[in-house]
Short mmCIF file of the C-alpha atoms (twelve columns), coordinates in Angstrom:
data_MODEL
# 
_entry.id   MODEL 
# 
loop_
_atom_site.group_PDB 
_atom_site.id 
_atom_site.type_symbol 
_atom_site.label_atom_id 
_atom_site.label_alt_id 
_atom_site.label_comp_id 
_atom_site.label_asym_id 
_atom_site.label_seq_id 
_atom_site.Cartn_x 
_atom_site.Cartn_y 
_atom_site.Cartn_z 
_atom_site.pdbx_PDB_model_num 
ATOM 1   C CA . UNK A 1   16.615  25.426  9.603  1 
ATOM 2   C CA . UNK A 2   20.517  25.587  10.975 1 
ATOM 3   C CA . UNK A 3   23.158  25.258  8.665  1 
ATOM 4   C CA . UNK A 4   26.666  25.419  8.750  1 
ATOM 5   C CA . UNK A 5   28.873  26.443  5.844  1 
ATOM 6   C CA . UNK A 6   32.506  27.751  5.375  1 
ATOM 7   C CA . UNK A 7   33.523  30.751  3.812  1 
ATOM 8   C CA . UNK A 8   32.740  31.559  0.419  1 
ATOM 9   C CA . UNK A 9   30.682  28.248  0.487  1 
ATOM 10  C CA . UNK A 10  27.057  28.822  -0.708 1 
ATOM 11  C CA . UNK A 11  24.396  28.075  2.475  1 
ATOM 12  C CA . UNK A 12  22.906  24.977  2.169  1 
ATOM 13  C CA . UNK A 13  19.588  24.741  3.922  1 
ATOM 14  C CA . UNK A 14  18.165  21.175  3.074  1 
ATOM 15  C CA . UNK A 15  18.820  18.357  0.927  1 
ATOM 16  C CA . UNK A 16  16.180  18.122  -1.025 1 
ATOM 17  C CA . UNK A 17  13.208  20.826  -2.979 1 
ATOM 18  C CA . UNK A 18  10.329  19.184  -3.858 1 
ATOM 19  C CA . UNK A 19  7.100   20.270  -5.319 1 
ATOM 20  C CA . UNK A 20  3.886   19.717  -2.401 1 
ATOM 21  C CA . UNK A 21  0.383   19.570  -4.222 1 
ATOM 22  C CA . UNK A 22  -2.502  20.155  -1.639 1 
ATOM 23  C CA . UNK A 23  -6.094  18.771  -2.249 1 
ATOM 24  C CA . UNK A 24  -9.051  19.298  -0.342 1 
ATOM 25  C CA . UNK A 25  -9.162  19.415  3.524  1 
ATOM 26  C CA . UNK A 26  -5.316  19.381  3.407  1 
ATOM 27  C CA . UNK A 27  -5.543  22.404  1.007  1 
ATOM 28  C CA . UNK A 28  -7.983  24.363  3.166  1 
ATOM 29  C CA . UNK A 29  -5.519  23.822  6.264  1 
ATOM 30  C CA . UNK A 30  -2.061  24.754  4.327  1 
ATOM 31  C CA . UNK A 31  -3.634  27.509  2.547  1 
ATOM 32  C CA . UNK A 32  -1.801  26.714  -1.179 1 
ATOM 33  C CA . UNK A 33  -2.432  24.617  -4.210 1 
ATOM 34  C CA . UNK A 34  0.986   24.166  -5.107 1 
ATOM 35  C CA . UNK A 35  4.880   25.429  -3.389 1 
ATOM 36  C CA . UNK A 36  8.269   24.456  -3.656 1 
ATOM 37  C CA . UNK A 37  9.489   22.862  0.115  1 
ATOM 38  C CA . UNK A 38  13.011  22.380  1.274  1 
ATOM 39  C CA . UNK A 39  13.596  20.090  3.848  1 
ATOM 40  C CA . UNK A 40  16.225  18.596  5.442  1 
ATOM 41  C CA . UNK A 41  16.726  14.613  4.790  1 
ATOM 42  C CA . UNK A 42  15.684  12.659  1.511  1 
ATOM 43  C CA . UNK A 43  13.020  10.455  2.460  1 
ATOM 44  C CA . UNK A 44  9.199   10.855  2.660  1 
ATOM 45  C CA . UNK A 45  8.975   10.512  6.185  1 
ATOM 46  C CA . UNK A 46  11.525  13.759  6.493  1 
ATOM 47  C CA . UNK A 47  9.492   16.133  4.109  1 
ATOM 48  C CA . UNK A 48  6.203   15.225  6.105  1 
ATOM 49  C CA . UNK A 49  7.707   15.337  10.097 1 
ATOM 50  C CA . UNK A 50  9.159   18.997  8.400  1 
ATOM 51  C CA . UNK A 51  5.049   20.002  7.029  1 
ATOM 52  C CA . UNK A 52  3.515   18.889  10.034 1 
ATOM 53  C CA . UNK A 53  5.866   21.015  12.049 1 
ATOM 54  C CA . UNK A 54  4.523   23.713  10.201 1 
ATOM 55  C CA . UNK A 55  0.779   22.648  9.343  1 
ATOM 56  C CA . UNK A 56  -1.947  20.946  11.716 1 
ATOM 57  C CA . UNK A 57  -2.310  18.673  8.913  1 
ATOM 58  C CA . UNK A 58  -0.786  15.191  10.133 1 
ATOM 59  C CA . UNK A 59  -4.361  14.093  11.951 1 
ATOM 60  C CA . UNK A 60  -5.924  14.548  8.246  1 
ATOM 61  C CA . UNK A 61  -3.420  12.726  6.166  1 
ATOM 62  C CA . UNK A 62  -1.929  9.455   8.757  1 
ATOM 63  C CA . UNK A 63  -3.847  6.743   10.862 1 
ATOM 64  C CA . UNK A 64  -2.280  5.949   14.044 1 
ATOM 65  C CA . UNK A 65  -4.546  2.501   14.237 1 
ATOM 66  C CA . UNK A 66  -5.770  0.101   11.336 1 
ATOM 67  C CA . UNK A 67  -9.248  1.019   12.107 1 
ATOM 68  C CA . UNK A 68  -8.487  4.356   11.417 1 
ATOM 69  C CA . UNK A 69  -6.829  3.533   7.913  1 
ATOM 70  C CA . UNK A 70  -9.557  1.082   6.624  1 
ATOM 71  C CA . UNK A 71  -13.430 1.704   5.813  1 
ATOM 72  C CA . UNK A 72  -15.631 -1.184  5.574  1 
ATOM 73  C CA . UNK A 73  -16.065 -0.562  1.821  1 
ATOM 74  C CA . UNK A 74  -19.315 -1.213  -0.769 1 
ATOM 75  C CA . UNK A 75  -18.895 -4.605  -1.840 1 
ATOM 76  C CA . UNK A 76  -17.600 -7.969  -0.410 1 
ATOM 77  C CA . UNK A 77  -13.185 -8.706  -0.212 1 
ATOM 78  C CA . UNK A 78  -12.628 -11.512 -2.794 1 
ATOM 79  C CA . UNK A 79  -10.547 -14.055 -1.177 1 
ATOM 80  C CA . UNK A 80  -7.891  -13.840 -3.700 1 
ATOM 81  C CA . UNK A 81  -6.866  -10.091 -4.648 1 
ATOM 82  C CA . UNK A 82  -5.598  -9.087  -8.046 1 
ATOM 83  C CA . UNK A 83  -2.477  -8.119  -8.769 1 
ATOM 84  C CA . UNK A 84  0.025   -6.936  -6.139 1 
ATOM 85  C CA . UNK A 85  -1.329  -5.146  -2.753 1 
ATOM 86  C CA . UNK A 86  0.772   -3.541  -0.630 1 
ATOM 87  C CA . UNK A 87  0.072   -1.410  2.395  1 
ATOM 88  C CA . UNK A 88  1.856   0.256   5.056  1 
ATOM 89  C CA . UNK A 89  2.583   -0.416  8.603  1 
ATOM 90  C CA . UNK A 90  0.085   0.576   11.098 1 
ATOM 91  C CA . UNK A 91  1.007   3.741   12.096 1 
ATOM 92  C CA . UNK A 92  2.130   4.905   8.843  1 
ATOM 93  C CA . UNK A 93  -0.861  4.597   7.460  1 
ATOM 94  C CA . UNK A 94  -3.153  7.412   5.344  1 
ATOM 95  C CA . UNK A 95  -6.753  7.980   7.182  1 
ATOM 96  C CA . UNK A 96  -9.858  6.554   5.177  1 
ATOM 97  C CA . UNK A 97  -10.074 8.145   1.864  1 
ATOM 98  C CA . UNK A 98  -6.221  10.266  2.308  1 
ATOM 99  C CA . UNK A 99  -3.276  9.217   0.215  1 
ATOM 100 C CA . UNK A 100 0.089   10.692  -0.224 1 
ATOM 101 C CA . UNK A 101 1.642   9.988   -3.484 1 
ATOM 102 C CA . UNK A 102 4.204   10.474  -4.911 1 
ATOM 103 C CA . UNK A 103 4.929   11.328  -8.739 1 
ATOM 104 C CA . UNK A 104 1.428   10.341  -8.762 1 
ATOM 105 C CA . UNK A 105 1.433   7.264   -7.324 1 
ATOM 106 C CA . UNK A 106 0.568   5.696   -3.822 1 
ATOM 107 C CA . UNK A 107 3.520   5.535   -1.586 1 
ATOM 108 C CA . UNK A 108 2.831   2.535   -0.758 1 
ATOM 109 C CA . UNK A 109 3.737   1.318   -4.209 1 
ATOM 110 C CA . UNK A 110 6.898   2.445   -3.347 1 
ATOM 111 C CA . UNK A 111 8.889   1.955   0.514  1 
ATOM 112 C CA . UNK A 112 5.828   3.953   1.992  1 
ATOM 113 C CA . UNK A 113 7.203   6.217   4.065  1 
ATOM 114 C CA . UNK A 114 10.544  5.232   3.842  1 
ATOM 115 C CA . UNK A 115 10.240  6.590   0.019  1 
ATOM 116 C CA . UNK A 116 13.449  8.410   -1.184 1 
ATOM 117 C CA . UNK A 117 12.621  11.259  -2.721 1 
ATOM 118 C CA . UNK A 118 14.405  13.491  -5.476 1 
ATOM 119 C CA . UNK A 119 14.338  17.545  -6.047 1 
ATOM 120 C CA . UNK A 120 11.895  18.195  -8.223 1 
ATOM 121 C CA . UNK A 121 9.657   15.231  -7.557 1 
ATOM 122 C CA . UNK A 122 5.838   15.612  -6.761 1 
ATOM 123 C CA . UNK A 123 4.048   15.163  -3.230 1 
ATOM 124 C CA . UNK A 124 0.664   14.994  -3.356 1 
ATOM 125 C CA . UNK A 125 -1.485  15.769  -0.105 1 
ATOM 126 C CA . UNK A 126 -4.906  14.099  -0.568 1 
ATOM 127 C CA . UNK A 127 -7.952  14.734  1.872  1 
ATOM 128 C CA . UNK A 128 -10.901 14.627  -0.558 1 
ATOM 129 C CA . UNK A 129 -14.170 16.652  0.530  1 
ATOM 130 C CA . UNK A 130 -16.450 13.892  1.032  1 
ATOM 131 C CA . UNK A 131 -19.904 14.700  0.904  1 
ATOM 132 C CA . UNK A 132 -23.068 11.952  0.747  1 
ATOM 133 C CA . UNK A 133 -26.567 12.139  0.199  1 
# 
């Protein structure tokens, strides 16, 4: 990362720290649990365009169709959903069975990728090992 400072001035290379928690494929790929990341910008989007710079993990974690984001499921869509569902655009999307959250919950829930996010909050990486009999 560039910065640019003046004398005396302490370097500042991002704008926010943020604790990343891998899971699963994503964990495999990164090769750690759990690390501190700096990045430069404060939103979601910016701390995962800085990871997948760094990691081949952005074909794991985001759907670049709807087909890609949605799985057929086990039992029938009621007409009427409970409660409130919210879901990204298509392209910023999680894969079948991915999620990013954040503070432990789905971005989504939040302004998806669009999320602003604080130092010392919590990114999770999900990519479950699926397995199936």
């Amino acid at each position: 990362m560039s910065t640019t400072r003046s004398e005396g001035e302490p370097e500042r290379t991002s704008d926010r720290t943020v604790t990343v928690v891998c899971t699963g494929h994503v964990y495999t790929a990164v090769g750690e649990h759990r690390f501190q990341y700096e990045f430069e910008g404060t939103k979601l989007r910016d701390l995962l365009a800085a990871l997948f710079e760094e990691h081949d993990i952005e074909h794991m974690l985001i759907a670049e169709t709807e087909a890609e984001a949605t799985h057929s499921g086990w039992a029938p869509t009621p007409d009427e959903l409970p409660g409130t569902w919210r879901k990204n655009p298509e392209g910023e999307q999680t894969r079948k069975y991915a999620r990013v959250t954040v503070n432990g919950r789905f971005n989504e829930h939040f302004d998806g990728l669009d999320t602003e996010l604080s130092d010392g909050d919590r990114v999770a990486l999900i990519y479950p090992f699926m397995f199936c009999c």
